[in-house]
PDB file of C-alpha atoms and ligand atoms in Angstrom:
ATOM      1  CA  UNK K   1      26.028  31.432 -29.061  1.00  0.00           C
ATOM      2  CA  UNK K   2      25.701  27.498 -29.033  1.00  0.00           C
ATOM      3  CA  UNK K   3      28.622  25.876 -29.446  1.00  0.00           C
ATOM      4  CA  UNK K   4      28.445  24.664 -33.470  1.00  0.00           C
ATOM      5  CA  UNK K   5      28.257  28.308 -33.887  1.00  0.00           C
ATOM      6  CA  UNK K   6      31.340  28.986 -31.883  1.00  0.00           C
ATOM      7  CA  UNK K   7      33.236  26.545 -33.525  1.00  0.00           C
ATOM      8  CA  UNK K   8      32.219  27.802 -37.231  1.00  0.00           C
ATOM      9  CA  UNK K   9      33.016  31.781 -35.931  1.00  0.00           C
ATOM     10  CA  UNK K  10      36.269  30.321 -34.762  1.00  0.00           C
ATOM     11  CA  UNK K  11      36.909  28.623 -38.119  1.00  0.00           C
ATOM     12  CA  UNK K  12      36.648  31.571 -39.969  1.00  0.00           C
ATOM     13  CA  UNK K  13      38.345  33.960 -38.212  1.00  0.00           C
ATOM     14  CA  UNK K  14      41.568  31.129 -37.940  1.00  0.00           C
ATOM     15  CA  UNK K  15      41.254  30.948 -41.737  1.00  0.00           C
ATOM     16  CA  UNK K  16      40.721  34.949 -42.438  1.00  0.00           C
ATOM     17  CA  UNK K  17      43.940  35.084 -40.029  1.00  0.00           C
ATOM     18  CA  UNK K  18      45.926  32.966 -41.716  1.00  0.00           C
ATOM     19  CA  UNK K  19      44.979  34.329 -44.881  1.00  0.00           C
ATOM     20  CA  UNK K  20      46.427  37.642 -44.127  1.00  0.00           C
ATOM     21  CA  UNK K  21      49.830  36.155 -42.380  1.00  0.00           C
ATOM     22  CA  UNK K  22      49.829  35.100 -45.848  1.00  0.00           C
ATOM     23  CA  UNK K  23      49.697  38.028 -47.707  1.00  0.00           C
ATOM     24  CA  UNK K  24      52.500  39.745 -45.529  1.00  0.00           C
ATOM     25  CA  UNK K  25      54.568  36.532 -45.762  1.00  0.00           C
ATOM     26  CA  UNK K  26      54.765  36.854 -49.176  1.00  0.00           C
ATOM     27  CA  UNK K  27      54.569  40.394 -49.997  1.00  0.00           C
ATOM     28  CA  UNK K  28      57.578  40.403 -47.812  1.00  0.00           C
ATOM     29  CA  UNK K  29      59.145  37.809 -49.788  1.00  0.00           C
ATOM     30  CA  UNK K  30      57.853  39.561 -52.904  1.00  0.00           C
ATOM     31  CA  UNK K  31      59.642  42.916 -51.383  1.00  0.00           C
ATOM     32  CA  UNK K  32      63.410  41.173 -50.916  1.00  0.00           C
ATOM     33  CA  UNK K  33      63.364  40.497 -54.854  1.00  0.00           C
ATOM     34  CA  UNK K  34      61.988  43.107 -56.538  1.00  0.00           C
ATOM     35  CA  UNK K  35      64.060  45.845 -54.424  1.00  0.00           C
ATOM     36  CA  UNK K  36      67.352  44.136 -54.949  1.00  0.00           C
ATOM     37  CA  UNK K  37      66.091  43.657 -58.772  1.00  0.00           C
ATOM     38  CA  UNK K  38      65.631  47.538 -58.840  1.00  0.00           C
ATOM     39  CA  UNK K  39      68.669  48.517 -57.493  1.00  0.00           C
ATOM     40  CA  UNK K  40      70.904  45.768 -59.196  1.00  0.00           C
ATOM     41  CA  UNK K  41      68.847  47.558 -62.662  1.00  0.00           C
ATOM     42  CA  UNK K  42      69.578  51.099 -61.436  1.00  0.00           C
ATOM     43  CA  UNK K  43      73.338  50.362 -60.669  1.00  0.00           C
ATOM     44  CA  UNK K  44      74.257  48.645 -64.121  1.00  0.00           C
ATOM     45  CA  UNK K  45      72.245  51.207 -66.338  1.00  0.00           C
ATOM     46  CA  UNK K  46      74.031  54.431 -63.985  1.00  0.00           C
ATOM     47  CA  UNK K  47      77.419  52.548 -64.890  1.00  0.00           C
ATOM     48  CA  UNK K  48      76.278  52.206 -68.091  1.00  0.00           C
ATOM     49  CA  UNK K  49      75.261  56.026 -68.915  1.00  0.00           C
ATOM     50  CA  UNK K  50      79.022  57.015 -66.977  1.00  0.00           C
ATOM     51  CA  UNK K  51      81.108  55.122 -69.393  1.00  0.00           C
ATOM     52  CA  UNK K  52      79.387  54.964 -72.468  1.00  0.00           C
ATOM     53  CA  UNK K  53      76.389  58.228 -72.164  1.00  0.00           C
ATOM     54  CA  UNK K  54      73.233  57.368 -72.360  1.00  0.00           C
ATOM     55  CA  UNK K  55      73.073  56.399 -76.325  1.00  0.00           C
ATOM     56  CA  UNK K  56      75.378  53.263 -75.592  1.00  0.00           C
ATOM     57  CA  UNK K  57      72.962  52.672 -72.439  1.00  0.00           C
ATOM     58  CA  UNK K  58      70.006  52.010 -74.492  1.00  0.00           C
ATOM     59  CA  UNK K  59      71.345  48.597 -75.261  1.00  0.00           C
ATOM     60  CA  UNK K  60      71.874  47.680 -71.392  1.00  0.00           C
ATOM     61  CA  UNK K  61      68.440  48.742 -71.014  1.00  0.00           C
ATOM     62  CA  UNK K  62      67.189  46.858 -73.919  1.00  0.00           C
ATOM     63  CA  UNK K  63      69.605  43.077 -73.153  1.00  0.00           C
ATOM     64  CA  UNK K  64      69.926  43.456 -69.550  1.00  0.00           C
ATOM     65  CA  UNK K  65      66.471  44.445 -67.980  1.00  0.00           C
ATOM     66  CA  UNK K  66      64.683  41.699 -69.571  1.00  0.00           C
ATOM     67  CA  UNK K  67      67.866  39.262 -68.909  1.00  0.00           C
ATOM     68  CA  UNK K  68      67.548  40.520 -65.538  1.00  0.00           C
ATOM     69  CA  UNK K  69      63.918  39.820 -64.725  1.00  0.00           C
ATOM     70  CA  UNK K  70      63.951  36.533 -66.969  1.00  0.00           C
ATOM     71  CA  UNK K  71      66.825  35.270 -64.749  1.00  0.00           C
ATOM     72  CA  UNK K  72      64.879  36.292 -61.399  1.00  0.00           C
ATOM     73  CA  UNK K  73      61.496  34.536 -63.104  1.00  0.00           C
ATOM     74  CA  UNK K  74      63.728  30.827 -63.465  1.00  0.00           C
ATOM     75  CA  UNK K  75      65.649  31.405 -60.145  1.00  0.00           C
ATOM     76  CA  UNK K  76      62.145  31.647 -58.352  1.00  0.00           C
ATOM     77  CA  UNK K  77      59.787  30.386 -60.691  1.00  0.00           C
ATOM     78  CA  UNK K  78      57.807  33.634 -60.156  1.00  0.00           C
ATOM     79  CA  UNK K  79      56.915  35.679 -63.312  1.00  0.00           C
ATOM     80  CA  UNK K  80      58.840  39.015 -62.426  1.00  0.00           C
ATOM     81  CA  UNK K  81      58.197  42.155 -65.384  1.00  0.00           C
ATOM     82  CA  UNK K  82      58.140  45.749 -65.480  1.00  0.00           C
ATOM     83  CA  UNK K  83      54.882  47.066 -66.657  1.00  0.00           C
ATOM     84  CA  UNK K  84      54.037  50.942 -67.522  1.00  0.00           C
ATOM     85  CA  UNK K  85      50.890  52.561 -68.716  1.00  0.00           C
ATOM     86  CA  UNK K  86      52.862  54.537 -71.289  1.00  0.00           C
ATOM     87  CA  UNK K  87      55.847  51.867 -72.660  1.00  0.00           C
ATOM     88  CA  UNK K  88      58.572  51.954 -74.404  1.00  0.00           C
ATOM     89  CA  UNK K  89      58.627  48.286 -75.517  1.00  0.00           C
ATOM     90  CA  UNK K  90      54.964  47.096 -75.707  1.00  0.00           C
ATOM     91  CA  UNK K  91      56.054  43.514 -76.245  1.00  0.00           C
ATOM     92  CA  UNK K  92      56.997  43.103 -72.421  1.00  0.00           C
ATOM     93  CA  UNK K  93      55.958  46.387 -70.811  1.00  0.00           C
ATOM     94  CA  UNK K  94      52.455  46.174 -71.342  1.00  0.00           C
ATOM     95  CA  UNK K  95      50.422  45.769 -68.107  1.00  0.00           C
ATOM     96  CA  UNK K  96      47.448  43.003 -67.763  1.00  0.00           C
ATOM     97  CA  UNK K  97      43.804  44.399 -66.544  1.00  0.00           C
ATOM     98  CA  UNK K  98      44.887  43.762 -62.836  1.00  0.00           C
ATOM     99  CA  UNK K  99      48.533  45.767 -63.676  1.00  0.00           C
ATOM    100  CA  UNK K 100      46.494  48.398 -65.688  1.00  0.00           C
ATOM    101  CA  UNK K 101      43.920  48.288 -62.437  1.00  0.00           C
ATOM    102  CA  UNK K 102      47.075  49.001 -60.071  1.00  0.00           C
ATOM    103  CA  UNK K 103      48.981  51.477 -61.987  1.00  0.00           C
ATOM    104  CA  UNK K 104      46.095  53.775 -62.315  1.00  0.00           C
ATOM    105  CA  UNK K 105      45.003  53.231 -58.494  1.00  0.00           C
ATOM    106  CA  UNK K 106      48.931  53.920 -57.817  1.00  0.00           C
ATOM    107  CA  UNK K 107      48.861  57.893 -60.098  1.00  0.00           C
ATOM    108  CA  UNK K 108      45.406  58.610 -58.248  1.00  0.00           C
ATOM    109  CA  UNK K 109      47.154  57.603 -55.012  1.00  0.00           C
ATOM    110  CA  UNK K 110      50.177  59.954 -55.955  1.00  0.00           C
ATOM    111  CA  UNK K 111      47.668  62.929 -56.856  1.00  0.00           C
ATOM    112  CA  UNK K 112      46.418  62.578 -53.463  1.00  0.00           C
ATOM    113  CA  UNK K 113      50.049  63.010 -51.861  1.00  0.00           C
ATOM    114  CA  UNK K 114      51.106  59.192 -51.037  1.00  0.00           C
ATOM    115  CA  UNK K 115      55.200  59.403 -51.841  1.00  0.00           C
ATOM    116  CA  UNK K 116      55.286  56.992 -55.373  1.00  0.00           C
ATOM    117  CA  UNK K 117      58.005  54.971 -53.698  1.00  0.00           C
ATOM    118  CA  UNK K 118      55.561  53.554 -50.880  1.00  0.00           C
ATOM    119  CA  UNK K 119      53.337  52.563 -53.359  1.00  0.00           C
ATOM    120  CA  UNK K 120      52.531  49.062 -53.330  1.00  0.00           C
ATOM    121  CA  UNK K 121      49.390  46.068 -53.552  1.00  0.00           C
ATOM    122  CA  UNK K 122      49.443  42.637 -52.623  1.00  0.00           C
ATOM    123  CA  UNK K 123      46.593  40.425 -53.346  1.00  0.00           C
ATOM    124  CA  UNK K 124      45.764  36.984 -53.462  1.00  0.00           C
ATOM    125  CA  UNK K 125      43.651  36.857 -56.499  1.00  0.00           C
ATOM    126  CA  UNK K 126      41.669  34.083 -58.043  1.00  0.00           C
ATOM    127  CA  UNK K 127      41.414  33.724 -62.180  1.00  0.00           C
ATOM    128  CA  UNK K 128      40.286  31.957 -64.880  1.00  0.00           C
ATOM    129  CA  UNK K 129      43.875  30.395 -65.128  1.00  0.00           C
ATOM    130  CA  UNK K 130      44.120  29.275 -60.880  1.00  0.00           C
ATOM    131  CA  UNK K 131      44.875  30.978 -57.729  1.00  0.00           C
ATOM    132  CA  UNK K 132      47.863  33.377 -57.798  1.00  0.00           C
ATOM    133  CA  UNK K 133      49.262  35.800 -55.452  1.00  0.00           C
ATOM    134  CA  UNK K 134      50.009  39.386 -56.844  1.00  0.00           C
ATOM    135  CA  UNK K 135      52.659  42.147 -55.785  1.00  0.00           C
ATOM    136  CA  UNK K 136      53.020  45.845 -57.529  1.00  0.00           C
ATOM    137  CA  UNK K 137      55.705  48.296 -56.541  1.00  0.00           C
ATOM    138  CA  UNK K 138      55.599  51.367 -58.121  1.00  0.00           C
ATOM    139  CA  UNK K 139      59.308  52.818 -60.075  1.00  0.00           C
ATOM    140  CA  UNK K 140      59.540  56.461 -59.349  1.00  0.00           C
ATOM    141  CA  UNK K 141      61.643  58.711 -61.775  1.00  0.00           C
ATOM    142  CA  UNK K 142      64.957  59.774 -60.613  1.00  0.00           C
ATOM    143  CA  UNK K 143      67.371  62.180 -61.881  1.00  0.00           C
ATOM    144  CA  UNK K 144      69.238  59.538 -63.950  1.00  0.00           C
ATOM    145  CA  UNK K 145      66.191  58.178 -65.629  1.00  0.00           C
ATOM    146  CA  UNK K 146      65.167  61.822 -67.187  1.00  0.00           C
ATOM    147  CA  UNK K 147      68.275  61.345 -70.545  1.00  0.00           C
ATOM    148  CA  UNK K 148      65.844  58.640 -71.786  1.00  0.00           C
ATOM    149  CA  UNK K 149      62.472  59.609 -70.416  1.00  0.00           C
ATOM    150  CA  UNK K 150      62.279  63.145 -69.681  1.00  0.00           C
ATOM    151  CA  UNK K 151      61.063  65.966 -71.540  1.00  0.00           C
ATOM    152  CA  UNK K 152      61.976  66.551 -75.083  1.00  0.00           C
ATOM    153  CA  UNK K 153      64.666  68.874 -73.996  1.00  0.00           C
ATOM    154  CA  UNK K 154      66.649  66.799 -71.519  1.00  0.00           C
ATOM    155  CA  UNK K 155      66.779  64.009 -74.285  1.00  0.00           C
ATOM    156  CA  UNK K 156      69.894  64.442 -76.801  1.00  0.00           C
ATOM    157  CA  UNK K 157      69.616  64.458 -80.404  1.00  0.00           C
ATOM    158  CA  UNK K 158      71.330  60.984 -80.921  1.00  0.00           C
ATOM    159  CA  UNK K 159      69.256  59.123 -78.140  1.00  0.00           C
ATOM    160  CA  UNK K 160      65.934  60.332 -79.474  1.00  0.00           C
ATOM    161  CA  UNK K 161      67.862  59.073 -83.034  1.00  0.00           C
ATOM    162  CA  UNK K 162      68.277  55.463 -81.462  1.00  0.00           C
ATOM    163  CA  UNK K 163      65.778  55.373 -79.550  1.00  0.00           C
ATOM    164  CA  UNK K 164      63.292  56.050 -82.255  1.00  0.00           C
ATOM    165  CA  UNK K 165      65.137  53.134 -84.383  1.00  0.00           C
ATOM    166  CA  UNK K 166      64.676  50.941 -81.463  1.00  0.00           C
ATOM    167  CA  UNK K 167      61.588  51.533 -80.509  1.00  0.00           C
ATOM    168  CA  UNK K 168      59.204  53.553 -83.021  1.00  0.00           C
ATOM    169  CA  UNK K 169      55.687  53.684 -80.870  1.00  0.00           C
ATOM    170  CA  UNK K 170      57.376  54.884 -77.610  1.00  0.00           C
ATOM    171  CA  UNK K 171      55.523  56.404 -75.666  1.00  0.00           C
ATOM    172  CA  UNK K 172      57.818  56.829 -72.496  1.00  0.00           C
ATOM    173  CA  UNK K 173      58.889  60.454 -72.959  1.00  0.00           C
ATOM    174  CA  UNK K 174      57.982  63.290 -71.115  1.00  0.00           C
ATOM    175  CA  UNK K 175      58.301  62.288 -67.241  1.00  0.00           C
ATOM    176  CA  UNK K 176      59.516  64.582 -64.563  1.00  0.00           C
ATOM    177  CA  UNK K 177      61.520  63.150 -61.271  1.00  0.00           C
ATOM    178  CA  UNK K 178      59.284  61.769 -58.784  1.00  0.00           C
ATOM    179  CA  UNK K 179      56.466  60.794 -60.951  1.00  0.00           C
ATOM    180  CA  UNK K 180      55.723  57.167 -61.623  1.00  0.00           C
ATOM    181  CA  UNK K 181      57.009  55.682 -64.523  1.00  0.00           C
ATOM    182  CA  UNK K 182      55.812  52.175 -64.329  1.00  0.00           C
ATOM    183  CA  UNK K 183      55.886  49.446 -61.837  1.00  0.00           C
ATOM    184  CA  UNK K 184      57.806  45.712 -61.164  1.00  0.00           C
ATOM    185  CA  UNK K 185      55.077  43.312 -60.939  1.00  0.00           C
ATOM    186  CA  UNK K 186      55.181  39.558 -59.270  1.00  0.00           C
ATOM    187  CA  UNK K 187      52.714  37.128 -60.111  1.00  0.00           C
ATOM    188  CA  UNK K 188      53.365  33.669 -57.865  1.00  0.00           C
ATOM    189  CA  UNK K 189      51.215  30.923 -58.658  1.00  0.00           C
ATOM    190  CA  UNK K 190      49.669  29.353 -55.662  1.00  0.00           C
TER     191      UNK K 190
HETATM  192  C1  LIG E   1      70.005  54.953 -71.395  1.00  0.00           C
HETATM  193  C2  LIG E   1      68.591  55.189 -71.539  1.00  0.00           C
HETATM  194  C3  LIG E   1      67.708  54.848 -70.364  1.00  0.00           C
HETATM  195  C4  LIG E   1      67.816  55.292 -69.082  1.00  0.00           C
HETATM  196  C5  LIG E   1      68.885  56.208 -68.489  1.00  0.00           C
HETATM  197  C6  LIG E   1      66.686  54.716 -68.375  1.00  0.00           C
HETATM  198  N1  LIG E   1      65.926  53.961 -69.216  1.00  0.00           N
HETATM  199 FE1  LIG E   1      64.187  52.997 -68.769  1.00  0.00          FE
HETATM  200  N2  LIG E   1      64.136  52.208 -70.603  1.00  0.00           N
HETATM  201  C7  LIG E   1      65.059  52.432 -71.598  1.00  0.00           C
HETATM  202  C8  LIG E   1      64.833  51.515 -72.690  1.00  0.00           C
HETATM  203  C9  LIG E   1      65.658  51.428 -73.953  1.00  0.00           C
HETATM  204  C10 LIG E   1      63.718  50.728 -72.313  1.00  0.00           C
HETATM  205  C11 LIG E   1      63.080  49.589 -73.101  1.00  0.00           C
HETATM  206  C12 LIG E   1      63.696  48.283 -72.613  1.00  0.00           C
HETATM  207  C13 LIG E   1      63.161  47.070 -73.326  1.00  0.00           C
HETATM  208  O1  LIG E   1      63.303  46.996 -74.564  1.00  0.00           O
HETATM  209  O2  LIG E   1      62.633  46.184 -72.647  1.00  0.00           O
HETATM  210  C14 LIG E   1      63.310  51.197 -71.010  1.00  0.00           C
HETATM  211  C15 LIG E   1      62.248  50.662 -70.314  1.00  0.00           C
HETATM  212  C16 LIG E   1      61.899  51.021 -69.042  1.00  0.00           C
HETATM  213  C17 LIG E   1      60.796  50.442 -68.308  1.00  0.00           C
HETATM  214  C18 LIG E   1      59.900  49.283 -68.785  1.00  0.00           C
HETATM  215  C19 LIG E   1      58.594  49.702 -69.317  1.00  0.00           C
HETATM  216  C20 LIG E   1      58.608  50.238 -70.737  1.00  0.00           C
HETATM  217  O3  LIG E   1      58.348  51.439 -70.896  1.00  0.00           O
HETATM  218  O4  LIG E   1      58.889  49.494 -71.697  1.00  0.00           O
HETATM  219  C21 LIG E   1      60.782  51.046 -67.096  1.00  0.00           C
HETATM  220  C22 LIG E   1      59.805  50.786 -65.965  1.00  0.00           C
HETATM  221  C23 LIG E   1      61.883  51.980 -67.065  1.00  0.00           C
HETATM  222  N3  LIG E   1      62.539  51.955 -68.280  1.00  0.00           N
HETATM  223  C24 LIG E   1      62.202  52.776 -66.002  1.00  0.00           C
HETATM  224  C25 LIG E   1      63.378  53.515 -65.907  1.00  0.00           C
HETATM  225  C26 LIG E   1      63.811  54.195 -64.707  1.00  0.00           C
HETATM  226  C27 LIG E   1      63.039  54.246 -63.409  1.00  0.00           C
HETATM  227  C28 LIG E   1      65.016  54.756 -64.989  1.00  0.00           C
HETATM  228  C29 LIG E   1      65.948  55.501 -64.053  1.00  0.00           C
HETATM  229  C30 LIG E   1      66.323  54.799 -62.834  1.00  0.00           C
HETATM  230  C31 LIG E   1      65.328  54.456 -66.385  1.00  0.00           C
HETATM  231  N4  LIG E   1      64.310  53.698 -66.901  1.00  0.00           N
HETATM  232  C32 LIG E   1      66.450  54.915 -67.048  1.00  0.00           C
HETATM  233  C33 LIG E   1      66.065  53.366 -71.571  1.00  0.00           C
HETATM  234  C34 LIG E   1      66.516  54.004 -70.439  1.00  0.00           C
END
């Protein structure tokens, strides 16, 4: 190899390396918000359903989600949502083509035996709009999740009331534990 070619193989593979230190740098820092995000979310809306039952929990899930992730999008400057294929409030749950791309890679993934709550992409992904980095961690069901989107059975009379005032074209119903009911999402502009 002559030496300009060296130098130009060289090049590439410092830039391809860097590229990916990238990627886990911020998929890591991408991790440490969305998890605590999750939890903070699960925590409030269990409290929430213990004191009040699930029909009074509707409104935490309604104020305090999207207070939640709206604070964590000023604090970092990152735009932080939940996204689903099948939503209960399509004005912030609905996923863009790379969200809709992820979600259904992440249910073919879960058909094939990967545990939903390993589930994850990072990307660094170039648009119309600019460069932007990209981080999707799928939300698994859990027991405490099934009063307000499990089966038609395992949802009482008065939530299915308010939540069909709330939220007439739901379409979050019907999940089982385990299965993946939608995903946080983390666009960073680079
Ligand atoms: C007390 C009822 C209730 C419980 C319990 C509940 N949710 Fe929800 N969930 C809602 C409501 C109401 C919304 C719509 C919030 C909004 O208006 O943004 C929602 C929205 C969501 C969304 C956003 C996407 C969409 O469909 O609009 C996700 C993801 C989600 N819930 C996951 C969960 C998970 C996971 C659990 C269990 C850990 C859970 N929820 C428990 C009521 C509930």
């Amino acid at each position: 190899m002559n030496k300009k070619l060296a130098l130009f193989a060289s090049l590439i593979l410092m830039t391809s390396t860097s590229y990916a230190e990238d990627i886990s740098k911020y998929q890591d820092e991408s991790r440490a918000v969305a998890m605590p995000f999750l939890k903070q979310l699960g925590a409030v809306n269990q409290k929430a359903v213990s004191e009040g039952g699930p029909e009074s929990a509707i409104k935490v899930c309604k104020d305090i989600a999207p207070q939640m992730s709206s604070d964590i999008s000023r604090q970092t400057g990152w735009k932080l949502t939940r996204v689903t294929l099948k939503t209960r409030n399509p004005l912030l749950g609905t996923p863009d083509a790379w969200e809709q791309k992820a979600l259904q890679e992440f249910d073919i993934r879960a058909a094939k035996g990967e545990k939903p709550e390993t589930l994850e992409i990072a990307e660094i992904v170039q648009e119309p709009a600019g460069k932007s980095f990209r981080f999707i961690k799928a939300i698994p069901l859990q027991a405490g999740c099934v009063a307000c989107h499990g089966t038609a059975e395992q949802i009482s009379d008065n939530v299915k009331v308010r939540l069909h005032e709330e939220y007439p074209h739901d379409k979050a119903t019907g999940y089982s534990v385990g299965q993946i009911r939608g995903a946080v999402s983390i666009k960073r502009t680079l």
